Amino acid sequence: AHLNLTSQVFLKLKHESKVEHLFVVPGSARQFKIVLDFLGLVEKFYYLSGTYDLELSVGDASMENSFLRALGQLELDLPEAPEKAPRPPAQAVDPLAKFRPQKEIEHIFRVPEKRPLQEVSLAFTGLTLLPFIGFLIGLMRLGVNLKNFPSLPGPAAFASLFHAGIAAVLLLYVLFWVKLDLFTTLKYLSFLGVFLVFVGHRTLSHLSNTTAKQKTA
Amino acid sequence: MPKDAGDAKLLFQSLNKAYAATPTNLKIIDLYVVFAMATALVQVAYMGVVGSFPFNSFLSSVLSCIGSAVLAVCLRIQVNKDNKEFKDLPPERAFADFVLCNLVLHLVIMNFLG
């Protein structure tokens, strides 16, 4: 076959990692010939050793039957790449790859924070109770007494209920911290609150009446 | 200087004497304020030792102490007979307010304590 000089003849070497190298085969009307000196081309090949596919591509504007023909495979054992060798260019990533199953991600729980030693915590719990003991001792020294507690059974009952009501609310708060959630607590608190308002009003108004009577008497 | 030290001692003694004249119920409230502040100091010292990891717990405890102290001071202001502004307020009413506000405060800090 006669080939025009304007023909395009390419030799393609494709590495198994998809890195490709194209060589234009120079030639005259009669013959196209290319000599590949692999040792000189080592750096161009990025030092990639392995199997290369050889393909010959012949085509031209005036040709009717341009073709791409696989010629076979070539094993190249190139020397090791030195430190400064250029890396092969990154190959195009299949754009649909991100929609396929990805690498599995292992969940790592957050490392818990460092907590203090239990002895330190217990020591400081004891220290926290110290001011309270100091408060009680101070109260005793001040001569705190229960003289104003109503002696009549009716008001006395209300006064006791008042104190019991406050204690119940505080107990509810402790339960809230340990076990309950806010909604349950608020529900019980509303019951206790209504009860406490009623009882407290009775007690305190009785108390204010007695002190008013003491003042005027 | 000895004169300054003597003056300081005299000042301290006169303050002590004046304070002894306050009615007992006010002294009780003052004692309660001191107790609340001391507890707050212990909490801050604990945080200084072990670091502030559950920060909301620290905040909750400190604010509880300070809130209780503030409410006690309000009670003291309202109950004090020398205070002309609250002359018509019965002390029982002030005490009822104190109790109510304390209960609300403790609910909030129990929620925040975590």
Short mmCIF file of C-alpha atoms in Angstrom, two decimals:
data_model
loop_
_atom_site.label_atom_id
_atom_site.label_comp_id
_atom_site.label_asym_id
_atom_site.label_seq_id
_atom_site.Cartn_x
_atom_site.Cartn_y
_atom_site.Cartn_z
CA ALA A 1 0.00 0.00 0.00
CA HIS A 2 1.18 3.45 -0.74
CA LEU A 3 1.07 5.89 2.06
CA ASN A 4 1.15 9.64 1.67
CA LEU A 5 3.55 11.67 3.69
CA THR A 6 0.71 13.39 5.38
CA SER A 7 -0.33 10.10 6.94
CA GLN A 8 -0.46 9.90 10.66
CA VAL A 9 1.11 6.84 12.12
CA PHE A 10 1.28 6.49 15.86
CA LEU A 11 2.66 3.81 18.08
CA LYS A 12 1.00 3.68 21.48
CA LEU A 13 2.44 1.95 24.49
CA LYS A 14 -0.04 1.53 27.31
CA HIS A 15 1.12 0.43 30.75
CA GLU A 16 -1.11 -1.75 32.93
CA SER A 17 -1.68 1.27 35.19
CA LYS A 18 -3.26 3.03 32.20
CA VAL A 19 -0.30 5.39 31.69
CA GLU A 20 0.02 5.86 27.91
CA HIS A 21 2.86 7.01 25.70
CA LEU A 22 2.41 8.01 22.07
CA PHE A 23 5.19 8.03 19.55
CA VAL A 24 4.93 9.47 16.04
CA VAL A 25 6.48 7.09 13.60
CA PRO A 26 8.50 9.06 11.08
CA GLY A 27 8.79 7.79 7.62
CA SER A 28 8.88 8.33 3.88
CA ALA A 29 6.40 7.22 1.21
CA ARG A 30 7.90 3.76 1.29
CA GLN A 31 8.61 2.97 4.84
CA PHE A 32 7.73 4.05 8.31
CA LYS A 33 10.24 3.11 10.90
CA ILE A 34 10.72 3.88 14.54
CA VAL A 35 13.47 2.82 16.85
CA LEU A 36 12.72 3.02 20.56
CA ASP A 37 15.73 3.28 22.78
CA PHE A 38 14.13 2.27 26.05
CA LEU A 39 17.15 3.06 28.18
CA GLY A 40 17.03 6.65 26.99
CA LEU A 41 13.29 6.79 27.42
CA VAL A 42 13.39 5.46 30.95
CA GLU A 43 12.65 8.83 32.48
CA LYS A 44 9.87 9.54 30.02
CA PHE A 45 8.29 6.26 30.97
CA TYR A 46 8.33 7.37 34.61
CA TYR A 47 10.37 4.28 35.50
CA LEU A 48 7.22 2.15 35.37
CA SER A 49 8.15 -1.47 34.84
CA GLY A 50 5.66 -4.06 33.79
CA THR A 51 3.50 -5.10 30.87
CA TYR A 52 2.89 -2.61 28.10
CA ASP A 53 0.27 -3.07 25.38
CA LEU A 54 1.49 -2.12 21.91
CA GLU A 55 -0.96 -0.54 19.51
CA LEU A 56 -0.41 0.83 16.07
CA SER A 57 -2.65 3.57 14.80
CA VAL A 58 -2.66 4.52 11.14
CA GLY A 59 -4.95 7.17 9.77
CA ASP A 60 -5.24 10.13 7.48
CA ALA A 61 -7.82 12.52 6.08
CA SER A 62 -7.51 10.90 2.66
CA MET A 63 -7.65 7.34 3.96
CA GLU A 64 -10.85 5.45 4.00
CA ASN A 65 -9.80 2.65 6.27
CA SER A 66 -7.80 4.09 9.14
CA PHE A 67 -7.25 1.56 11.86
CA LEU A 68 -6.04 0.95 15.35
CA ARG A 69 -4.40 -2.41 15.63
CA ALA A 70 -3.13 -4.15 18.73
CA LEU A 71 0.31 -5.49 18.08
CA GLY A 72 0.90 -7.47 21.23
CA GLN A 73 2.51 -6.93 24.58
CA LEU A 74 5.90 -5.92 25.75
CA GLU A 75 7.51 -6.63 29.09
CA LEU A 76 9.72 -3.79 30.22
CA ASP A 77 11.98 -4.12 33.21
CA LEU A 78 13.09 -0.58 33.87
CA PRO A 79 15.55 0.43 36.59
CA GLU A 80 14.37 1.78 39.92
CA ALA A 81 13.19 5.35 40.02
CA PRO A 82 15.56 7.77 41.74
CA GLU A 83 14.34 10.24 44.35
CA LYS A 84 13.71 13.11 42.01
CA ALA A 85 12.00 11.18 39.22
CA PRO A 86 8.79 12.72 37.92
CA ARG A 87 5.67 10.90 38.97
CA PRO A 88 3.32 9.59 36.29
CA PRO A 89 0.36 11.90 35.75
CA ALA A 90 -2.78 11.01 37.66
CA GLN A 91 -5.15 8.98 35.52
CA ALA A 92 -8.73 10.12 34.98
CA VAL A 93 -11.07 8.75 37.61
CA ASP A 94 -14.25 7.12 36.49
CA PRO A 95 -16.82 9.86 37.25
CA LEU A 96 -19.44 7.33 38.20
CA ALA A 97 -17.18 5.72 40.79
CA LYS A 98 -18.52 7.88 43.58
CA PHE A 99 -21.97 6.41 43.15
CA ARG A 100 -20.77 2.85 43.59
CA PRO A 101 -20.30 1.29 47.05
CA GLN A 102 -17.53 3.13 48.82
CA LYS A 103 -14.94 2.01 51.32
CA GLU A 104 -16.52 1.12 54.65
CA ILE A 105 -16.05 3.68 57.42
CA GLU A 106 -15.41 2.41 60.92
CA HIS A 107 -17.03 4.59 63.54
CA ILE A 108 -14.64 5.70 66.28
CA PHE A 109 -16.33 6.77 69.47
CA ARG A 110 -15.06 9.94 71.05
CA VAL A 111 -12.38 9.27 73.64
CA PRO A 112 -14.00 10.05 77.01
CA GLU A 113 -12.60 12.96 78.96
CA LYS A 114 -10.22 12.43 81.81
CA ARG A 115 -12.03 12.14 85.13
CA PRO A 116 -10.46 12.84 88.50
CA LEU A 117 -9.60 10.08 90.94
CA GLN A 118 -12.44 8.87 93.05
CA GLU A 119 -10.57 9.71 96.26
CA VAL A 120 -10.23 13.32 95.20
CA SER A 121 -13.90 13.52 94.36
CA LEU A 122 -14.96 11.98 97.65
CA ALA A 123 -12.61 14.25 99.58
CA PHE A 124 -14.13 17.29 98.00
CA THR A 125 -17.65 16.01 98.59
CA GLY A 126 -16.73 15.91 102.27
CA LEU A 127 -15.29 19.40 102.02
CA THR A 128 -18.55 20.63 100.49
CA LEU A 129 -20.50 19.36 103.45
CA LEU A 130 -18.24 21.22 105.88
CA PRO A 131 -19.87 24.64 105.39
CA PHE A 132 -23.24 23.05 106.00
CA ILE A 133 -22.03 21.63 109.32
CA GLY A 134 -20.63 25.05 110.12
CA PHE A 135 -24.06 26.50 109.38
CA LEU A 136 -25.76 24.09 111.77
CA ILE A 137 -23.22 24.81 114.51
CA GLY A 138 -23.71 28.53 113.99
CA LEU A 139 -27.45 28.10 114.22
CA MET A 140 -27.11 26.31 117.53
CA ARG A 141 -24.84 29.03 118.84
CA LEU A 142 -27.32 31.68 117.82
CA GLY A 143 -29.97 29.96 119.86
CA VAL A 144 -32.30 28.86 117.10
CA ASN A 145 -35.47 27.43 118.59
CA LEU A 146 -38.86 26.24 117.52
CA LYS A 147 -40.79 28.36 120.01
CA ASN A 148 -42.92 29.95 117.38
CA PHE A 149 -44.24 26.62 116.20
CA PRO A 150 -48.02 26.70 116.66
CA SER A 151 -49.22 24.82 119.69
CA LEU A 152 -52.85 24.46 118.65
CA PRO A 153 -53.42 21.19 116.80
CA GLY A 154 -55.03 22.75 113.71
CA PRO A 155 -52.32 25.24 112.80
CA ALA A 156 -49.65 22.83 114.00
CA ALA A 157 -50.84 20.29 111.48
CA PHE A 158 -50.65 22.85 108.70
CA ALA A 159 -47.19 23.93 109.79
CA SER A 160 -45.97 20.33 109.78
CA LEU A 161 -47.56 19.82 106.39
CA PHE A 162 -45.80 22.94 105.13
CA HIS A 163 -42.42 21.61 106.18
CA ALA A 164 -43.27 18.16 104.87
CA GLY A 165 -44.32 19.72 101.57
CA ILE A 166 -41.02 21.55 101.15
CA ALA A 167 -39.13 18.37 102.04
CA ALA A 168 -41.21 16.46 99.48
CA VAL A 169 -40.34 18.98 96.77
CA LEU A 170 -36.64 18.69 97.55
CA LEU A 171 -36.92 14.90 97.53
CA LEU A 172 -38.62 15.18 94.13
CA TYR A 173 -35.65 17.21 92.89
CA VAL A 174 -33.23 14.53 94.06
CA LEU A 175 -35.31 11.91 92.25
CA PHE A 176 -35.29 14.15 89.19
CA TRP A 177 -31.54 14.23 89.20
CA VAL A 178 -31.19 10.51 89.69
CA LYS A 179 -33.99 9.03 87.67
CA LEU A 180 -36.90 11.08 86.36
CA ASP A 181 -37.12 13.31 83.33
CA LEU A 182 -38.23 16.91 83.32
CA PHE A 183 -41.82 16.26 82.23
CA THR A 184 -42.59 13.79 84.98
CA THR A 185 -40.93 16.08 87.47
CA LEU A 186 -42.95 19.06 86.34
CA LYS A 187 -46.14 17.05 86.61
CA TYR A 188 -45.45 15.97 90.19
CA LEU A 189 -44.12 19.41 90.99
CA SER A 190 -47.40 20.97 89.90
CA PHE A 191 -49.34 18.73 92.28
CA LEU A 192 -46.98 19.38 95.17
CA GLY A 193 -46.87 23.06 94.32
CA VAL A 194 -50.61 23.51 94.55
CA PHE A 195 -50.66 21.60 97.83
CA LEU A 196 -47.74 23.63 99.16
CA VAL A 197 -49.32 26.95 98.20
CA PHE A 198 -52.49 26.07 100.05
CA VAL A 199 -50.77 24.74 103.15
CA GLY A 200 -48.16 27.46 103.18
CA HIS A 201 -50.74 30.18 102.93
CA ARG A 202 -52.62 28.75 105.92
CA THR A 203 -49.49 28.40 107.99
CA LEU A 204 -47.94 31.75 107.22
CA SER A 205 -51.14 33.70 107.63
CA HIS A 206 -51.68 32.02 110.99
CA LEU A 207 -48.13 32.97 111.93
CA SER A 208 -48.57 36.57 110.84
CA ASN A 209 -51.84 36.78 112.76
CA THR A 210 -50.17 35.55 115.95
CA THR A 211 -47.31 38.01 115.62
CA ALA A 212 -49.73 40.84 114.91
CA LYS A 213 -51.73 39.85 117.97
CA GLN A 214 -48.53 39.75 120.02
CA LYS A 215 -47.61 43.20 118.81
CA THR A 216 -50.97 44.75 119.56
CA ALA A 217 -51.47 42.83 122.81
CA MET B 1 2.82 50.62 112.93
CA PRO B 2 1.36 49.93 116.33
CA LYS B 3 -1.09 52.82 116.16
CA ASP B 4 -2.58 51.50 112.93
CA ALA B 5 -2.81 48.00 114.34
CA GLY B 6 -4.49 49.35 117.45
CA ASP B 7 -6.89 51.37 115.27
CA ALA B 8 -7.73 48.33 113.21
CA LYS B 9 -8.43 46.34 116.34
CA LEU B 10 -10.65 49.08 117.72
CA LEU B 11 -12.52 49.30 114.44
CA PHE B 12 -12.99 45.57 114.38
CA GLN B 13 -14.26 45.53 117.96
CA SER B 14 -16.71 48.35 117.33
CA LEU B 15 -18.01 46.61 114.25
CA ASN B 16 -18.42 43.43 116.26
CA LYS B 17 -20.34 45.24 118.98
CA ALA B 18 -22.66 46.89 116.48
CA TYR B 19 -23.25 43.59 114.76
CA ALA B 20 -24.13 41.89 118.03
CA ALA B 21 -27.05 44.28 118.29
CA THR B 22 -28.74 43.01 115.15
CA PRO B 23 -31.80 40.86 115.75
CA THR B 24 -31.32 37.11 115.78
CA ASN B 25 -33.35 36.37 112.68
CA LEU B 26 -31.14 38.68 110.65
CA LYS B 27 -28.08 36.97 112.06
CA ILE B 28 -29.48 33.63 110.95
CA ILE B 29 -29.87 34.96 107.41
CA ASP B 30 -26.32 36.32 107.48
CA LEU B 31 -25.05 32.94 108.61
CA TYR B 32 -26.90 31.32 105.72
CA VAL B 33 -25.29 33.72 103.24
CA VAL B 34 -21.85 32.92 104.63
CA PHE B 35 -22.62 29.20 104.34
CA ALA B 36 -23.68 29.57 100.70
CA MET B 37 -20.58 31.57 99.82
CA ALA B 38 -18.30 29.08 101.55
CA THR B 39 -19.86 26.25 99.54
CA ALA B 40 -19.32 28.23 96.34
CA LEU B 41 -15.64 28.66 97.26
CA VAL B 42 -15.26 24.94 97.82
CA GLN B 43 -16.76 24.30 94.36
CA VAL B 44 -14.37 26.75 92.72
CA ALA B 45 -11.42 25.18 94.53
CA TYR B 46 -12.50 21.73 93.32
CA MET B 47 -12.68 22.99 89.76
CA GLY B 48 -9.25 24.50 90.17
CA VAL B 49 -7.89 21.11 91.24
CA VAL B 50 -9.52 18.77 88.73
CA GLY B 51 -10.28 21.00 85.78
CA SER B 52 -13.62 22.03 84.45
CA PHE B 53 -14.66 18.94 82.50
CA PRO B 54 -18.40 18.80 83.16
CA PHE B 55 -18.54 22.55 82.96
CA ASN B 56 -22.31 22.67 83.24
CA SER B 57 -22.09 20.91 86.60
CA PHE B 58 -19.62 23.45 87.88
CA LEU B 59 -21.73 26.33 86.65
CA SER B 60 -24.84 24.79 88.13
CA SER B 61 -23.29 24.36 91.58
CA VAL B 62 -21.73 27.80 91.69
CA LEU B 63 -24.85 29.52 90.46
CA SER B 64 -26.93 27.59 92.96
CA CYS B 65 -24.76 28.86 95.80
CA ILE B 66 -24.73 32.41 94.54
CA GLY B 67 -28.46 32.35 93.76
CA SER B 68 -29.29 31.10 97.23
CA ALA B 69 -27.10 33.80 98.72
CA VAL B 70 -28.81 36.46 96.62
CA LEU B 71 -32.26 35.27 97.64
CA ALA B 72 -31.21 35.26 101.28
CA VAL B 73 -29.95 38.82 100.96
CA CYS B 74 -33.27 39.85 99.42
CA LEU B 75 -35.08 38.20 102.32
CA ARG B 76 -32.88 40.02 104.78
CA ILE B 77 -33.61 43.35 103.10
CA GLN B 78 -37.32 42.74 103.20
CA VAL B 79 -37.44 41.42 106.75
CA ASN B 80 -35.23 44.06 108.33
CA LYS B 81 -37.37 46.26 110.54
CA ASP B 82 -35.01 49.22 110.06
CA ASN B 83 -35.71 49.27 106.36
CA LYS B 84 -38.34 51.93 105.65
CA GLU B 85 -38.97 50.84 102.10
CA PHE B 86 -40.52 47.52 103.07
CA LYS B 87 -42.41 48.68 106.14
CA ASP B 88 -45.78 47.38 105.00
CA LEU B 89 -44.55 44.02 103.77
CA PRO B 90 -45.28 41.28 106.30
CA PRO B 91 -42.17 39.18 106.86
CA GLU B 92 -44.14 36.02 106.30
CA ARG B 93 -44.90 37.18 102.79
CA ALA B 94 -41.20 37.81 102.23
CA PHE B 95 -40.44 34.38 103.55
CA ALA B 96 -43.02 32.81 101.24
CA ASP B 97 -41.37 34.56 98.29
CA PHE B 98 -38.00 33.30 99.50
CA VAL B 99 -39.24 29.72 99.65
CA LEU B 100 -40.89 29.89 96.24
CA CYS B 101 -37.87 31.43 94.51
CA ASN B 102 -35.57 28.91 96.14
CA LEU B 103 -37.69 26.02 94.89
CA VAL B 104 -37.67 27.40 91.35
CA LEU B 105 -33.90 28.02 91.53
CA HIS B 106 -33.25 24.50 92.71
CA LEU B 107 -35.40 23.00 89.97
CA VAL B 108 -33.44 24.91 87.35
CA ILE B 109 -30.06 23.97 88.74
CA MET B 110 -31.07 20.32 89.14
CA ASN B 111 -31.99 20.37 85.48
CA PHE B 112 -28.71 21.98 84.52
CA LEU B 113 -26.66 19.73 86.76
CA GLY B 114 -26.84 16.86 84.32
#
